[in-house]
């Protein structure tokens, strides 16, 4: 099915659950009231990864972007039957199950198939849709390839770690299987003849073929068990009452064949309106949102990171009693730890790990994580800057009766700041680019937005080119501004 | 007999194994100009820096206006430091501030003087050192002599009772030494208590009330300039004078 439990996610889950073994146990023990809880709050929060038409994707409706697709229709049906309002929250597929476990969302519907591995961590409803696999090829090759067995000596692409990927490896011989993380990248590789076919689910294949005249779909003839091709809604482990209620809706959907009769045709209509105008200009609002969030994250993180950096650098230079030594050790340990772990892991840890204690929105979590990260680096710059200021400056200020604090604030720090301004500028520009990491927790910054535009328009390169230019404009403007202030500070 | 403003008792200072000051006991009376001379490495600068606790003595007392600095907390030390202006060999002006801002900083941040008053006082001090036309210049655009005069004005802005000079002319080109010494001489005439570490023997002869000759971590001689220069008592002083006097 769609995507997979990556080893990384599994590790993350283990870590998160391990850290909070107690919290999780109490949560699952008390989750018999899961249905009552949702009904009491009046909303059902659905997590989904909207880059997988026609299951779920973003469409522009009356000038506004919203998440649509057959999974959203399923979610709406469940919410309606429960008598609550559906709230759709988008995030990367990898983060969905963790979000469910940590209570960020109540339910996950994202073309997810109920594999035994997933069943260990979450509860699934009955299957609401039974799909199958197709292979998408270039229309010009239509006579050459018939099914999975026609690709001897050729290459088939599939999403890395997905069931399609595993089955393609297992059920073909003499065929190279190439894995990529996103379907739009695979289609791009197909069109540039790097691969000869892409294995994907039937509805997706149909959507791609319908929207791209260069492509054609052929049956895969993979030998598959039902659970490999089915899609279910996932709920937190132990929320029996909620799953039971949702199953009523799912059973109705199956009985009345609502997916094929209503949901898929409706999704197809959105797909059409979506692809009427695939020019990048049409999506300027999506990119603007991306720029907005990228800037919010960067500016906030530099601001808080700077304050944290000043405090950390002062703590690292503290000398004296037991308390000051402890402070110095703590600050040093913090800086070393942050610099020695990937920012991506830190972002996920803040969002999911801290999320067990306080429920922070993704944007706030992103800003916190990047501030914490940036603070460690800025602390080192500031420490270097302070050391670069001549001791005579401190002595002069102290001889005038200024306290060590006032000396630091009025005499040393301003000069240190001037000395490290170019490094701070670099940090700022790096952050503009690195803020893209928060896309994994679903903050709609530039990378996240571009991925959505890519899957909406079936255009692989144009959105990348657009954000490349946008990033450059942002960083270039920032570096000009920083240079201007650097010149203003030059007195010697 | 007036009470001494600075009284040093059994002062010693070592850096690791290096004993720089060994048991110094001296006093400075209000209005006195003390010139500390002696060979390089004799501990003159360290001694001066012990007076306002820029260096913390290893043992002994440094009394300022009756209070032993070595026993006081940071806050009280800061308060007493206000009353001891210090001028450094390397000027140590704040390069990121104009001349005027350099002078105004401490009065405004330490004494909480308002901006207008501080500005007015700074201009008066700059007139006193003949540099009012450079009020808005940045330190890097000044010559050494000008920078040192600004540094003196900056120290005077805190209205100190004592001024400490640490080789104030050693970093200057010869033609600029005079302008700085003139300002110092003027200050001495106005009755400022001064402790000056210097190699300017002319200044010592004409301005000092007492000359302290310092070598090997001790003050070897404490005498009037006339007596010291004409009739040095110790071999160490004789040797020193024979090397520097023409």
XYZ file of C-alpha atoms in Angstrom, chain A:
492
model
C 0.000 0.000 0.000
C 0.928 3.622 0.049
C 3.956 4.034 2.188
C 5.519 2.203 5.029
C 6.849 2.037 8.486
C 10.355 3.190 7.974
C 12.951 1.927 10.368
C 13.467 5.510 11.458
C 9.839 5.915 12.392
C 9.951 2.679 14.305
C 12.931 3.945 16.236
C 11.171 7.208 16.909
C 8.118 5.354 18.153
C 10.206 3.186 20.433
C 11.970 6.244 21.760
C 8.792 8.212 22.327
C 6.952 5.336 23.897
C 10.018 4.396 25.894
C 10.467 7.892 27.237
C 6.881 8.027 28.322
C 6.034 4.426 29.060
C 3.878 5.550 31.941
C 1.980 8.210 30.042
C 1.239 5.818 27.215
C -0.011 3.066 29.470
C -2.323 5.340 31.363
C -3.498 6.805 28.072
C -4.402 3.422 26.620
C -5.949 2.208 29.855
C -8.185 5.224 30.025
C -8.992 5.244 26.312
C -12.266 3.359 26.686
C -13.778 6.815 26.818
C -12.200 7.695 23.465
C -15.584 8.016 21.778
C -17.005 10.144 24.577
C -13.936 12.337 24.468
C -14.253 13.064 20.767
C -17.965 13.719 21.082
C -17.389 16.004 24.044
C -14.872 18.144 22.202
C -17.083 18.185 19.108
C -14.286 17.707 16.582
C -12.595 14.717 15.035
C -9.040 15.567 14.010
C -7.922 13.581 10.996
C -4.270 13.342 10.059
C -3.371 12.846 6.425
C -0.528 13.347 4.005
C -2.090 15.254 1.095
C 0.332 14.295 -1.652
C -1.424 11.223 -2.935
C -4.229 11.880 -5.385
C -6.947 10.761 -5.584
C -6.767 9.538 -1.960
C -5.926 12.969 -0.605
C -4.476 16.090 -2.170
C -4.772 19.848 -2.104
C -7.097 21.629 -4.477
C -7.915 25.250 -5.039
C -11.615 25.803 -4.430
C -12.934 29.330 -4.918
C -9.456 30.715 -4.534
C -8.769 28.802 -1.314
C -6.597 25.738 -0.922
C -8.195 22.842 0.874
C -7.469 19.177 1.314
C -9.804 16.944 -0.685
C -9.936 13.379 -1.971
C -11.718 10.135 -1.256
C -10.072 9.685 2.147
C -11.342 13.085 3.222
C -14.820 12.027 2.114
C -14.477 8.887 4.234
C -13.355 11.023 7.168
C -16.304 13.329 6.708
C -18.702 10.429 6.685
C -17.245 9.049 9.937
C -17.333 12.464 11.601
C -20.893 13.086 10.436
C -22.060 9.733 11.788
C -20.400 10.541 15.122
C -22.163 13.893 15.131
C -18.914 15.922 15.249
C -17.012 18.256 12.940
C -14.060 16.978 10.914
C -10.768 18.864 11.139
C -8.115 17.842 8.619
C -4.498 18.198 9.627
C -1.784 17.629 7.060
C 1.671 16.224 7.787
C 4.205 13.924 6.203
C 3.231 10.273 5.931
C 6.078 9.196 8.195
C 4.765 11.353 11.011
C 1.153 10.211 10.898
C 1.294 7.242 13.254
C 3.451 9.067 15.760
C 0.983 11.945 15.671
C -1.785 9.461 16.393
C 0.099 7.931 19.316
C 0.961 11.268 20.833
C -2.580 12.550 20.536
C -1.863 15.198 17.900
C -4.654 13.680 15.816
C -7.629 11.441 16.674
C -7.625 9.432 13.471
C -5.409 8.766 10.475
C -6.855 8.173 7.016
C -4.156 8.373 4.416
C -4.431 5.433 2.096
C -2.863 3.414 4.867
C -3.026 -0.333 4.731
C -3.409 -2.301 7.966
C -0.169 -4.301 8.004
C 0.571 -6.511 11.001
C 3.489 -4.239 11.931
C 1.210 -1.220 12.109
C -1.431 -3.177 13.993
C 1.025 -3.531 16.856
C 0.973 0.210 17.439
C -2.492 1.367 16.412
C -6.030 0.020 15.932
C -7.539 -0.169 12.456
C -11.159 -0.062 11.281
C -12.494 -2.441 8.695
C -11.236 -1.884 5.172
C -13.085 0.917 3.378
C -11.409 0.445 0.038
C -9.870 -2.472 -1.777
C -7.503 -1.375 -4.492
C -4.991 -3.079 -6.718
C -1.736 -2.227 -8.386
C -1.080 -0.835 -11.843
C 2.124 0.040 -13.591
C 2.332 3.452 -15.217
C 4.463 3.619 -18.376
C 5.176 6.103 -21.119
C 2.425 5.972 -23.730
C 5.038 5.557 -26.474
C 6.093 2.230 -24.887
C 2.546 0.882 -24.757
C 3.184 -2.024 -27.131
C 6.364 -3.144 -25.358
C 5.193 -3.692 -21.782
C 2.190 -5.781 -20.773
C 2.597 -6.430 -17.050
C 5.223 -6.843 -14.320
C 6.949 -9.646 -16.234
C 7.724 -7.479 -19.303
C 10.462 -5.529 -17.565
C 13.313 -8.044 -17.752
C 16.572 -6.123 -17.992
C 14.671 -2.879 -17.376
C 13.923 -0.782 -14.323
C 10.677 -0.397 -12.378
C 10.264 2.412 -9.886
C 8.254 2.381 -6.666
C 8.051 4.353 -3.446
C 10.856 3.330 -1.139
C 9.762 0.934 1.581
C 6.212 0.657 0.248
C 4.432 -2.650 -0.335
C 4.728 -1.995 -4.080
C 8.442 -1.700 -3.688
C 8.743 -4.920 -1.719
C 6.444 -6.859 -4.051
C 8.221 -5.568 -7.155
C 11.473 -6.883 -5.747
C 9.944 -10.199 -4.759
C 7.773 -10.917 -7.751
C 10.018 -9.944 -10.638
C 13.242 -11.487 -11.792
C 15.903 -9.836 -13.891
C 14.258 -6.472 -13.222
C 15.956 -3.661 -11.356
C 13.693 -1.979 -8.783
C 14.456 1.656 -8.160
C 13.110 3.301 -5.004
C 12.293 6.985 -4.587
C 10.436 8.767 -1.796
C 7.718 10.496 -3.787
C 5.486 9.434 -6.631
C 5.953 12.725 -8.459
C 9.703 12.124 -8.523
C 9.085 8.643 -9.916
C 6.866 10.010 -12.693
C 9.558 12.527 -13.508
C 12.132 9.747 -13.719
C 9.756 7.821 -15.958
C 9.298 10.718 -18.336
C 13.021 11.294 -18.559
C 13.422 7.549 -19.323
C 15.559 6.815 -16.286
C 13.058 4.104 -15.421
C 10.588 2.285 -17.649
C 7.613 1.858 -15.345
C 6.208 2.972 -11.982
C 4.277 0.568 -9.786
C 1.504 2.312 -7.858
C -2.063 1.873 -6.733
C -4.778 1.670 -9.329
C -6.655 4.884 -8.409
C -3.418 6.851 -8.380
C -2.354 5.377 -11.680
C -5.708 6.320 -13.154
C -5.346 9.857 -11.859
C -1.886 10.244 -13.355
C -2.947 8.837 -16.698
C -6.042 11.031 -16.790
C -3.982 14.123 -16.160
C -0.966 13.430 -18.293
C -1.424 12.503 -21.947
C 2.111 11.118 -22.193
C 1.352 8.296 -19.766
C -0.505 5.012 -19.898
C -1.410 2.390 -17.270
C -1.031 -1.368 -17.599
C -2.178 -4.049 -15.140
C 0.553 -5.250 -12.811
C -0.594 -8.850 -12.249
C 1.108 -8.890 -8.890
C -0.022 -11.743 -6.699
C -1.324 -9.921 -3.652
C -3.139 -10.709 -0.462
C -6.153 -8.592 0.378
C -4.476 -6.795 3.268
C -1.752 -5.515 0.973
C -4.161 -3.570 -1.146
C -6.723 -2.445 1.358
C -7.068 0.888 3.079
C -8.271 1.441 6.639
C -8.663 4.266 9.086
C -6.306 4.119 12.075
C -7.044 5.091 15.671
C -4.916 5.136 18.805
C -4.318 1.729 20.361
C -7.090 0.788 22.717
C -9.738 3.248 21.520
C -12.207 0.398 21.091
C -15.372 2.474 21.375
C -14.198 4.919 18.712
C -13.136 2.151 16.326
C -16.468 0.421 16.840
C -18.389 3.592 15.982
C -16.186 4.272 12.952
C -16.662 0.712 11.743
C -20.411 1.366 11.415
C -19.649 4.177 8.964
C -17.033 2.117 7.144
C -19.442 -0.803 6.775
C -22.043 1.537 5.262
C -19.451 2.905 2.843
C -18.595 -0.610 1.732
C -22.193 -1.737 1.511
C -23.305 1.184 -0.618
C -20.005 1.214 -2.576
C -19.741 4.909 -1.819
C -16.060 5.083 -2.711
C -16.555 4.075 -6.305
C -19.961 5.696 -6.703
C -19.411 9.060 -4.998
C -16.005 9.664 -3.524
C -13.716 8.793 -6.417
C -15.748 10.675 -9.061
C -15.882 13.704 -6.754
C -12.135 13.536 -6.236
C -11.680 13.244 -9.982
C -13.570 16.504 -10.456
C -11.209 18.289 -8.071
C -8.312 16.794 -9.949
C -9.681 18.286 -13.149
C -10.143 21.759 -11.711
C -6.699 21.380 -10.271
C -5.011 20.607 -13.524
C -6.901 23.118 -15.654
C -4.216 25.612 -14.853
C -0.909 24.123 -13.846
C 1.133 27.281 -14.353
C 3.196 28.152 -11.299
C 1.655 31.622 -11.305
C -1.698 30.020 -10.547
C -0.191 28.728 -7.313
C 1.330 31.982 -6.168
C -0.752 31.886 -3.027
C 0.676 28.519 -2.041
C 4.218 29.807 -2.533
C 3.413 33.010 -0.667
C 2.229 30.972 2.322
C 5.479 29.039 2.079
C 7.548 32.231 2.110
C 5.508 33.567 5.003
C 6.085 30.505 7.170
C 9.722 30.155 6.184
C 10.308 33.761 7.259
C 8.283 33.432 10.465
C 10.269 30.353 11.461
C 13.623 31.861 10.524
C 13.131 35.260 12.153
C 11.624 33.843 15.357
C 14.312 31.162 15.612
C 17.158 33.626 15.085
C 15.642 35.931 17.694
C 15.136 33.289 20.374
C 18.283 31.467 19.316
C 20.275 34.656 19.835
C 18.904 35.206 23.336
C 19.572 31.563 24.193
C 23.015 31.855 22.615
C 23.928 34.856 24.778
C 22.794 33.054 27.938
C 24.602 29.857 26.991
C 27.829 31.633 26.109
C 27.771 33.521 29.420
C 27.070 30.261 31.249
C 29.955 28.607 29.421
C 32.274 31.350 30.611
C 31.078 31.306 34.210
C 33.957 30.764 36.624
C 33.827 30.426 40.369
C 31.808 28.471 42.901
C 30.076 25.111 42.626
C 26.942 26.661 41.152
C 28.824 28.451 38.388
C 30.860 25.365 37.594
C 27.685 23.282 37.360
C 26.185 25.924 35.095
C 29.248 25.852 32.876
C 29.155 22.073 32.631
C 25.458 22.076 31.802
C 25.853 24.697 29.097
C 28.829 22.885 27.599
C 26.969 19.586 27.621
C 23.953 21.201 25.979
C 26.007 22.805 23.214
C 27.892 19.592 22.519
C 24.719 17.497 22.497
C 22.789 19.800 20.187
C 25.710 20.118 17.803
C 26.125 16.357 17.804
C 22.564 15.400 16.847
C 20.721 16.081 13.567
C 18.315 18.998 13.535
C 15.703 16.765 11.939
C 15.679 14.464 14.956
C 15.482 17.459 17.275
C 12.470 18.808 15.389
C 10.695 15.471 15.630
C 11.625 15.077 19.265
C 10.226 18.473 20.219
C 7.013 17.924 18.271
C 6.312 14.354 19.318
C 8.344 13.974 22.487
C 7.488 17.275 24.120
C 4.010 16.804 22.699
C 3.399 14.118 25.309
C 3.606 16.713 28.038
C 2.214 19.812 26.350
C 0.319 19.758 23.084
C 2.215 22.244 20.962
C 1.172 23.175 17.427
C 3.610 22.161 14.696
C 4.696 25.727 13.950
C 5.502 26.433 17.611
C 7.327 23.119 17.922
C 9.332 23.927 14.809
C 10.310 27.347 16.108
C 11.240 25.910 19.515
C 13.342 23.127 17.994
C 15.190 25.394 15.594
C 15.731 28.049 18.284
C 17.163 25.419 20.601
C 19.413 24.197 17.810
C 20.472 27.605 16.605
C 21.124 28.791 20.178
C 23.872 26.198 20.560
C 25.665 27.391 17.438
C 25.158 31.084 18.174
C 26.508 30.502 21.698
C 29.799 29.359 20.222
C 29.993 32.371 17.906
C 29.292 34.723 20.801
C 31.833 33.021 23.036
C 34.427 33.466 20.323
C 33.330 37.076 19.851
C 33.627 37.859 23.554
C 37.085 36.277 23.700
C 38.117 38.405 20.725
C 37.475 41.638 22.637
C 40.674 42.966 24.204
C 40.954 42.530 28.004
C 41.856 46.213 28.210
C 38.260 47.066 27.321
C 36.981 45.167 30.347
C 39.661 46.674 32.576
C 38.849 50.195 31.414
C 35.146 49.686 32.098
C 35.737 48.054 35.492
C 38.146 50.827 36.500
C 35.311 53.283 35.864
C 33.229 51.490 38.479
C 31.034 49.530 36.057
C 29.839 46.146 37.313
C 30.802 43.009 35.405
C 27.244 42.815 34.056
C 27.230 46.414 32.822
C 30.695 45.934 31.340
C 29.491 42.888 29.441
C 26.333 44.616 28.250
C 27.596 48.045 27.280
C 31.227 47.475 26.389
C 32.075 43.853 25.547
C 28.920 42.497 23.883
C 28.476 45.374 21.404
C 32.048 44.880 20.234
C 31.755 41.098 20.255
C 28.583 41.391 18.213
C 30.352 43.520 15.662
C 33.183 40.998 15.409
C 30.854 38.045 14.928
C 28.321 39.823 12.723
C 29.438 37.976 9.565
C 29.114 34.615 11.353
C 25.694 35.551 12.697
C 24.698 36.568 9.189
C 25.755 33.182 7.901
C 23.741 31.509 10.622
C 20.667 33.521 9.607
C 21.067 32.598 5.958
C 21.661 28.959 6.855
C 18.483 29.014 8.919
C 16.433 30.340 5.997
C 17.466 27.204 4.168
C 17.446 24.790 7.122
C 13.978 25.835 8.248
C 12.814 23.490 5.481
C 13.329 20.624 7.929
C 10.106 21.480 9.746
C 8.203 20.382 6.636
C 8.357 16.861 8.113
C 6.004 17.856 10.891
C 3.634 19.514 8.450
C 4.470 23.191 8.788
C 3.511 24.746 5.473
C 6.837 26.381 4.717
C 8.358 26.552 1.235
C 9.454 22.932 0.786
C 6.182 21.603 2.118
C 4.213 23.915 -0.166
C 6.316 23.027 -3.183
C 5.722 19.316 -2.586
C 2.013 19.976 -2.487
C 2.137 22.007 -5.692
C 4.161 19.231 -7.300
C 1.624 16.553 -6.482
C -1.274 18.845 -7.393
C 0.040 19.806 -10.793
C 1.858 16.579 -11.681
C 4.782 18.824 -12.576
C 8.004 17.677 -11.037
C 10.571 20.351 -11.850
C 8.776 23.677 -12.120
C 7.875 24.015 -8.415
C 11.444 23.117 -7.447
C 12.765 25.787 -9.783
C 10.313 28.288 -8.331
C 11.327 27.697 -4.714
C 14.974 27.665 -5.693
C 14.555 31.185 -7.037
C 12.500 32.196 -4.000
C 15.140 30.838 -1.594
C 17.830 32.672 -3.491
C 15.887 35.940 -3.450
C 15.370 35.524 0.310
C 18.972 34.695 1.133
C 20.407 37.302 -1.239
C 18.186 40.026 0.183
C 19.141 38.929 3.689
C 22.857 39.017 2.925
C 22.555 42.512 1.372
C 20.724 43.734 4.457
C 23.322 42.206 6.758
C 26.127 43.820 4.765
C 24.408 47.165 5.090
C 24.296 46.879 8.865
C 27.862 45.616 8.941
C 28.987 48.777 7.132
C 26.977 50.903 9.540
C 28.927 49.380 12.413
C 32.335 50.056 10.893
C 34.057 52.751 12.879
C 37.499 51.389 12.733
